[in-house]
Coordinates of C-alpha atoms in Angstrom, one line a residue:
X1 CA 298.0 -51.7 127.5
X2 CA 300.6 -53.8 129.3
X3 CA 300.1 -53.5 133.6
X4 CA 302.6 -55.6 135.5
X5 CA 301.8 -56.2 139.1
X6 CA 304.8 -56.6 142.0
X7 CA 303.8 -58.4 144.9
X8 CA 306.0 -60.3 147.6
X9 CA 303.6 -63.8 146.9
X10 CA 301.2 -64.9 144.4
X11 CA 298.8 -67.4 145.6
X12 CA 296.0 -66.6 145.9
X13 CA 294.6 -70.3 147.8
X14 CA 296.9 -68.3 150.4
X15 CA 294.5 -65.5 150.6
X16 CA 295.4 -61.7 151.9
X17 CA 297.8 -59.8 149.6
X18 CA 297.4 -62.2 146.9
X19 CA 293.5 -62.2 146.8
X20 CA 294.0 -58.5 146.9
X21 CA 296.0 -58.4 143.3
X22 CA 293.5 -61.4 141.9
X23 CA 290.8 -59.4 142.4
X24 CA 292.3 -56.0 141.3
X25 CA 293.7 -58.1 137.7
X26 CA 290.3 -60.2 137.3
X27 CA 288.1 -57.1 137.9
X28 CA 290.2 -54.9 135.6
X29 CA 290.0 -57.5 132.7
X30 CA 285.9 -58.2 133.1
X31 CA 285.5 -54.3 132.7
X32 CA 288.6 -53.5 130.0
X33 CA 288.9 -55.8 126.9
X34 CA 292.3 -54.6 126.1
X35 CA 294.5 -54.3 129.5
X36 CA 296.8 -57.4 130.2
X37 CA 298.7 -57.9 133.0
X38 CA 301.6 -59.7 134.2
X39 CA 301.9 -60.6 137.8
X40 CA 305.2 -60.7 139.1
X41 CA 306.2 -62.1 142.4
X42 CA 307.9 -64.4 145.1
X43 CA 307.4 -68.3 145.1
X44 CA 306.2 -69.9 148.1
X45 CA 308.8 -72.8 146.9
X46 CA 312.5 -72.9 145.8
X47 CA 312.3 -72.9 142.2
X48 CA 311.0 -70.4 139.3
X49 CA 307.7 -70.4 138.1
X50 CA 305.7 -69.3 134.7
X51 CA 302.7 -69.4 133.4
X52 CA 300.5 -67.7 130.7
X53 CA 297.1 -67.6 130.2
X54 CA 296.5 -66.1 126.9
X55 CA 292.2 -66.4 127.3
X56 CA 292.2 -64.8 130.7
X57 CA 295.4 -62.1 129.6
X58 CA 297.4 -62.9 132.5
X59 CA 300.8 -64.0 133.1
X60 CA 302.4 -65.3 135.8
X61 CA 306.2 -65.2 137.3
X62 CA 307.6 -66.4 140.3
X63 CA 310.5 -65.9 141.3
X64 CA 312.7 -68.2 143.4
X65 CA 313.1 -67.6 147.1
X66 CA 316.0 -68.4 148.3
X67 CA 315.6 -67.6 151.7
X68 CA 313.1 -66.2 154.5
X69 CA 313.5 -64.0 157.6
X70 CA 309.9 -63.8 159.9
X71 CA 308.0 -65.0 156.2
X72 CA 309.8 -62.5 154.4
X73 CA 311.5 -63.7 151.6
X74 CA 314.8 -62.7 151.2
X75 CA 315.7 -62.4 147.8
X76 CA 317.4 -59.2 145.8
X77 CA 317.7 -60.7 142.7
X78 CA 314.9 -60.0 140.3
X79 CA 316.6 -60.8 136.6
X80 CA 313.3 -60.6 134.8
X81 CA 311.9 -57.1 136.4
X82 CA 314.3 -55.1 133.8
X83 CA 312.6 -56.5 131.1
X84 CA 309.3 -56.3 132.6
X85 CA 309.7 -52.5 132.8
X86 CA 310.8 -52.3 129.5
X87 CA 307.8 -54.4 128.2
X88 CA 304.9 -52.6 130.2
X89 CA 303.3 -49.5 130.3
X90 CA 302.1 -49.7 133.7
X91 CA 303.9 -50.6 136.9
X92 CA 302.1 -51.4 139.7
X93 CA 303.3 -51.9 143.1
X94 CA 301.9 -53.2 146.3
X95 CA 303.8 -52.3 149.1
X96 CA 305.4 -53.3 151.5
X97 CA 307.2 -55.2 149.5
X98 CA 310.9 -54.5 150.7
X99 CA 313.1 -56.7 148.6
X100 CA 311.4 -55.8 145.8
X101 CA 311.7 -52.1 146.6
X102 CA 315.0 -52.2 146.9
X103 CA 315.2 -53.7 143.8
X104 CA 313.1 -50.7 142.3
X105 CA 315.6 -48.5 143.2
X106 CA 318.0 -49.9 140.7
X107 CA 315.5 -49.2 137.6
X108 CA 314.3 -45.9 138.3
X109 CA 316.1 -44.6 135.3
X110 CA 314.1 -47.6 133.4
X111 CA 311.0 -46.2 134.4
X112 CA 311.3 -42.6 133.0
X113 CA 307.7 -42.4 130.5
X114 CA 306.3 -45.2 132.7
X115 CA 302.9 -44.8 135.2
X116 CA 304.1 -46.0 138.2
X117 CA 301.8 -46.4 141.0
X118 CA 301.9 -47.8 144.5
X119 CA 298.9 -49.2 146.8
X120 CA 300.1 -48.5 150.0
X121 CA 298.9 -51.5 152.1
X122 CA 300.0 -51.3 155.7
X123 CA 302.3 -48.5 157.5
X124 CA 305.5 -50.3 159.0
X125 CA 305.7 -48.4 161.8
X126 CA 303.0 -50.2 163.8
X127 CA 304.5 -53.7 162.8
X128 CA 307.0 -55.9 163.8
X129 CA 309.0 -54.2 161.2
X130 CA 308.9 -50.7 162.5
X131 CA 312.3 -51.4 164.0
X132 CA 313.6 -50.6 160.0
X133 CA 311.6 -47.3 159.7
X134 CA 314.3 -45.1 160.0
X135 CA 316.5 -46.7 157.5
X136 CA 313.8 -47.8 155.0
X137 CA 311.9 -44.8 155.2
X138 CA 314.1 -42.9 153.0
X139 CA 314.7 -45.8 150.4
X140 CA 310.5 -45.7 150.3
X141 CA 310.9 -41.7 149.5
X142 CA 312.3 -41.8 146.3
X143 CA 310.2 -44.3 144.9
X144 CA 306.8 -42.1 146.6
X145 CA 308.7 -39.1 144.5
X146 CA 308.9 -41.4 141.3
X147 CA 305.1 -42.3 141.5
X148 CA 302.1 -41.4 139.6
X149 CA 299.9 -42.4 142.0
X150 CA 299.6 -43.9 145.6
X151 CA 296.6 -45.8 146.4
X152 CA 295.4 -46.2 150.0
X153 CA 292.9 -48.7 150.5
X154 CA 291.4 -46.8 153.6
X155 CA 291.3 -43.2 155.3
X156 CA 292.5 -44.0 158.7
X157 CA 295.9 -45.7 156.8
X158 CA 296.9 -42.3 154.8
X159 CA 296.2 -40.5 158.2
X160 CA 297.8 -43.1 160.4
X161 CA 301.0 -42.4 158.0
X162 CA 303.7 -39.7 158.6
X163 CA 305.1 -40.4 155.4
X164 CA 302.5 -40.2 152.8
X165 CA 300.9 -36.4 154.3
X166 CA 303.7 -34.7 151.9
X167 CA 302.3 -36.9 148.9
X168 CA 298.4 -35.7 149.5
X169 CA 298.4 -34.4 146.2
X170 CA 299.0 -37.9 144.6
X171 CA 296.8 -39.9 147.2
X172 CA 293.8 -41.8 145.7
X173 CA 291.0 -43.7 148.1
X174 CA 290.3 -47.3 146.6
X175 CA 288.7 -49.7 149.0
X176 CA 289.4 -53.0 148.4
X177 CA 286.9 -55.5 147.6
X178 CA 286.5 -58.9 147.1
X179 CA 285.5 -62.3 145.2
X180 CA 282.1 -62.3 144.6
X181 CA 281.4 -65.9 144.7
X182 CA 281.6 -65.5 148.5
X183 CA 278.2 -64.0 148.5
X184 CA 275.5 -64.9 149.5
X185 CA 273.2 -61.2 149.8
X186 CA 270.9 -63.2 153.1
X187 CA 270.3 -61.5 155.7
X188 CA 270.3 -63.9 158.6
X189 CA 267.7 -64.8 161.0
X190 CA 268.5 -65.2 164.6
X191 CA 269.1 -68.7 165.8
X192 CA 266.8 -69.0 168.7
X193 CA 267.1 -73.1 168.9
X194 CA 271.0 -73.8 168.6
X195 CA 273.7 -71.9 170.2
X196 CA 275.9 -69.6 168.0
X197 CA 278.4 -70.6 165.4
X198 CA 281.0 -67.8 165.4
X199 CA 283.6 -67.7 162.2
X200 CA 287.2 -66.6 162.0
X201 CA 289.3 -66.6 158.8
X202 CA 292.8 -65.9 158.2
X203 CA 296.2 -66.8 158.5
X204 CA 297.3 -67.8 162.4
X205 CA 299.3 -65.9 162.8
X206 CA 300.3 -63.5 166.3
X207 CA 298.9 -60.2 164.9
X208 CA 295.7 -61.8 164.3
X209 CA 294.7 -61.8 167.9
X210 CA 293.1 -65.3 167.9
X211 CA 294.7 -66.1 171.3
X212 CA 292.3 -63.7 172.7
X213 CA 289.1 -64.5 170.9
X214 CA 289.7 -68.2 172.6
X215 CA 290.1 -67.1 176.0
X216 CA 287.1 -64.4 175.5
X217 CA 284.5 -68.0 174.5
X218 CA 285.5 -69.5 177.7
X219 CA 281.9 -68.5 179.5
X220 CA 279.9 -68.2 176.8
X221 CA 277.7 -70.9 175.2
X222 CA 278.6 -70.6 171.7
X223 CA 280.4 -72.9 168.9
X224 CA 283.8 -71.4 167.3
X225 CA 285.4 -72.9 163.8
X226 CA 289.1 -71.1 163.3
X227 CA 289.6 -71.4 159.8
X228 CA 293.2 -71.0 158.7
X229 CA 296.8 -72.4 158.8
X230 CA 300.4 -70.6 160.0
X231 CA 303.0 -70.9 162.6
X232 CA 300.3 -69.9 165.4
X233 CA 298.4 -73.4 164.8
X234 CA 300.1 -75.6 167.2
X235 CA 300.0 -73.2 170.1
X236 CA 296.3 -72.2 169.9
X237 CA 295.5 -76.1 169.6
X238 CA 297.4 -76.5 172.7
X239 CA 295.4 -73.4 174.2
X240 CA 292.2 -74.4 173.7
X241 CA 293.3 -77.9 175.0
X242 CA 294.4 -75.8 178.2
X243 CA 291.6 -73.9 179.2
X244 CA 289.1 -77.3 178.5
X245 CA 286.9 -76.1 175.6
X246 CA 287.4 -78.5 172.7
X247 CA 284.0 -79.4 172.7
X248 CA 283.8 -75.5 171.6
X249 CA 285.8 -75.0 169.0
X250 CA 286.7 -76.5 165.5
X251 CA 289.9 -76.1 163.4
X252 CA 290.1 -76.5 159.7
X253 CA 293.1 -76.3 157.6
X254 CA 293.7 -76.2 153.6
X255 CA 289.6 -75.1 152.9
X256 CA 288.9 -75.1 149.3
X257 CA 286.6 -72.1 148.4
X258 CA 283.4 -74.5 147.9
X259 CA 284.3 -75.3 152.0
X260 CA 285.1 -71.8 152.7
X261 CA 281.7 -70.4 151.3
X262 CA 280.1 -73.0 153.3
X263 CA 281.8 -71.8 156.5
X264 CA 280.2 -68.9 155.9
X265 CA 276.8 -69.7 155.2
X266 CA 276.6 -72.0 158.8
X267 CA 277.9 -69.2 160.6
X268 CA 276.3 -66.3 162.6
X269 CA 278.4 -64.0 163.7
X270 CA 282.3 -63.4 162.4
X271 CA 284.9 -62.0 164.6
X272 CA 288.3 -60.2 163.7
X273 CA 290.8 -59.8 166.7
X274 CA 293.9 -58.3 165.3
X275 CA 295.6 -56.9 167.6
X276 CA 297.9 -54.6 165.6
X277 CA 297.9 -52.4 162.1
X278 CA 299.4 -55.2 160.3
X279 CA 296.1 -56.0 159.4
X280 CA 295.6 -53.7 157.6
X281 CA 292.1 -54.3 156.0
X282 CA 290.8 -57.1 156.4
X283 CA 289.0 -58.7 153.3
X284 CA 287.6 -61.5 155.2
X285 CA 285.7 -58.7 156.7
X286 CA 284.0 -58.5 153.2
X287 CA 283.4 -62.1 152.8
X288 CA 281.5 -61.9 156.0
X289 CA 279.5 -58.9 155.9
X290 CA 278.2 -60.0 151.9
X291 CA 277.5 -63.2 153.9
X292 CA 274.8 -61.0 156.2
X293 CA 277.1 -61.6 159.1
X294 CA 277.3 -59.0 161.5
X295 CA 281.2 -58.6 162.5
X296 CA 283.4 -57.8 165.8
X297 CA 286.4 -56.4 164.7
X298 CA 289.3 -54.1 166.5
X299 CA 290.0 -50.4 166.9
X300 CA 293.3 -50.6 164.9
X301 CA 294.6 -47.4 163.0
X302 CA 293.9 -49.4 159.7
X303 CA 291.3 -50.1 157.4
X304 CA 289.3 -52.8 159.7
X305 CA 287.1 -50.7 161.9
X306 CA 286.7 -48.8 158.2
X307 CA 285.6 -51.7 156.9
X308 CA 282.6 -53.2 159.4
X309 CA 281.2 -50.2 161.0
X310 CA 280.9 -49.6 164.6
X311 CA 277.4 -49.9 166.3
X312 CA 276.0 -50.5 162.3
X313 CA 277.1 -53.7 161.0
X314 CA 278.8 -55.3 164.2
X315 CA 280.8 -54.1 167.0
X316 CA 284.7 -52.8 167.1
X317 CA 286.2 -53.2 170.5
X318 CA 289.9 -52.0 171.8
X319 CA 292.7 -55.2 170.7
X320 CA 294.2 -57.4 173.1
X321 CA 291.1 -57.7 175.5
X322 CA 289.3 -60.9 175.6
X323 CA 287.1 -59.4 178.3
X324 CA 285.8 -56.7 176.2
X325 CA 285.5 -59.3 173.3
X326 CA 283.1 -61.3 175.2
X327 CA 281.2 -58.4 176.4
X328 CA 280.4 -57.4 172.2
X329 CA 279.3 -61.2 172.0
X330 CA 277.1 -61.4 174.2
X331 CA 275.6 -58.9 173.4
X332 CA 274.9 -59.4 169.9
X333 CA 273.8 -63.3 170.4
X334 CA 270.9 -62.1 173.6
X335 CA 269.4 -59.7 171.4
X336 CA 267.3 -60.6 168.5
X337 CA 266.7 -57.1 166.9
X338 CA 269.8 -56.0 167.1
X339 CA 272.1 -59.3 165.4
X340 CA 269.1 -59.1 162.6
X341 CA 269.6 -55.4 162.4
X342 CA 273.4 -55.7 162.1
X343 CA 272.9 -58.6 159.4
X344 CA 270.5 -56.3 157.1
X345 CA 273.3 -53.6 157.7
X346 CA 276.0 -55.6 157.0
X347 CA 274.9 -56.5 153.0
X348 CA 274.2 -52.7 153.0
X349 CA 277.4 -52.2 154.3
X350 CA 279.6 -54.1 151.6
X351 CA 277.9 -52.5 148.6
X352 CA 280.2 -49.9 149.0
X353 CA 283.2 -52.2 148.3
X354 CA 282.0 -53.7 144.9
X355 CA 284.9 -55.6 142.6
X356 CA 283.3 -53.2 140.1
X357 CA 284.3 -50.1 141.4
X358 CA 287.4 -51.2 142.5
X359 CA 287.8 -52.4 139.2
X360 CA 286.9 -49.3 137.1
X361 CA 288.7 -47.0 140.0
X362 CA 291.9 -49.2 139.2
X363 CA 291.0 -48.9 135.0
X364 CA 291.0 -45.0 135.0
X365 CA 294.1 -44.7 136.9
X366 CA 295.7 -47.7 134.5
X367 CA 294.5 -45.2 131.5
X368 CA 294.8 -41.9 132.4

């Protein structure tokens, strides 16, 4: 069986979206010894990429991107996608994905006796893109008509969605999940003789909400590494410069994944501060909580509070409120019963977002 995969970027170094489809096409092989995909996507650069690797049954195509508008790469010109639904059985898209959506819309006729399925990512409308809802909306339609299946990765995103509650019928639940070489399965002990390392991961940019877990550190006598690169870089340099706390905290840019798994290990307690719903999972989340790390995350009308679990594995708080971010870490680094008690929760907690039921979720749909 031929699968090919669309999605806007493939990189996964870059983390996000593209660890998402790594995992989904390296789970799907380990468990299925005759599914091959073909991943089929933007390049971060201006030229055109390929690769095949016949061992691991993958295939890789990037585009070129000729242009960009707030990341978003601007390109409506996908020559090989024809061909690709020609060649494959199975066409799986990860949206939102607009330029490649609109694209879609050209081949539908080309993907009559096709499975065509969509993991719906992230709802627009609480993005910086909901200002093309009411055009887009009714492009998105006819390919939600077209599709086999829709995949959300969490509850509160198919409830959180006006669009998808006429498609229940086709709606399927698959978590997300993640690598597991960034697991550890330790619970961690509390560190009574050292102040506390907190952990962020991700790209820096504005939705993320990092701004806010700066300011909320001011007062509190704890160490914070940001670990990440974007456009947000500069200016949170520049902040924590302002407000005096360099000594505090530690920025690291380009981490391999032997660095990464390291951040994690060192840490003791990870924090998530988006601020809106496009974050809309949050697989760092994952890496954390396998780490024994309890979590602060954000009551966003996504997948993250889904993820870490309120008053069980960490603590979700409203977004945008540095106050009330403080207020959850303080309270888990004065009590030692309760940060030990959300570690031991948290590697109970990611157990139920194993690659291999992802995997094997992803497989029956692929096959049935």
């Amino acid at each position: 069986m031929q699968v090919v995969q669309l999605v806007k970027y493939y990189d996964p170094c870059q983390g996000g979206m593209e660890t998402v489809v790594k995992n989904i096409v390296e789970g799907v092989i380990d468990c299925s010894t005759n599914i091959n995909f073909t991943v089929y996507s933007n390049n971060h650069e201006q030229n055109f990429v390929k690769s095949v690797d016949l061992k691991n049954r993958e295939t890789i195509i990037k585009e070129i991107t000729p242009a960009y508008l707030k990341s978003q790469p601007l390109n409506l010109r996908y020559p090989s996608l024809k061909k690709l639904i020609e060649d494959n059985d199975v066409i799986h898209h990860h949206y939102p994905f607009p330029t490649m959506e609109v694209t879609l819309l050209r081949y539908l006729k080309q993907m009559t006796n096709k499975k065509f399925v969509i993991t719906w990512h992230a709802n627009i409308k609480n993005s910086r893109w909901s200002w093309i809802e009411r055009i887009y909306n009714p492009l998105i339609e006819k390919l939600l008509d077209r599709a086999d299946t829709i995949i959300v990765t969490s509850p509160q995103l198919f409830e959180a969605s006006t669009i998808l509650q006429k498609y229940k019928e086709k709606i399927q639940l698959i978590p997300l999940s993640f690598d597991p070489k960034f697991s550890s399965i330790v619970s961690k002990k509390f560190p009574s003789e050292r102040c506390f390392e907190l952990l962020f991961v991700g790209k820096l940019r504005k939705y993320k909400g990092v701004e806010y877990l700066i300011k909320a550190i001011v007062n509190l006598d704890v160490k914070l590494k940001i670990v990440g690169n974007g456009e947000e870089f500069q200016i949170l340099k520049d902040l924590v410069k302002l407000l005096n706390i360099e000594n505090k905290v530690v920025f690291i840019s380009n981490a391999n994944d032997d660095e990464l798994m390291e951040c994690y290990k060192k840490a003791d307690l990870f924090v998530l501060p988006s601020i809106n719903e496009a974050e809309a999972f949050g697989v760092v989340q994952l890496e954390a909580l396998a780490n024994g790390l309890p979590v602060i995350n954000t009551n966003l009308k996504s997948g993250v509070p889904y993820v870490s679990l309120n008053n069980y594995s960490g603590i979700t708080v409203e977004p945008k409120n540095s106050d009330k971010l403080s207020e959850a870490i303080e309270k888990i680094i004065s009590n030692k019963e309760l940060y030990e008690l959300y570690s031991s929760n948290a590697l109970e907690r990611v157990k139920a977002f194993s690659r291999e039921k992802m995997s094997e979720s992803y497989k029956e749909i692929y096959k049935s």
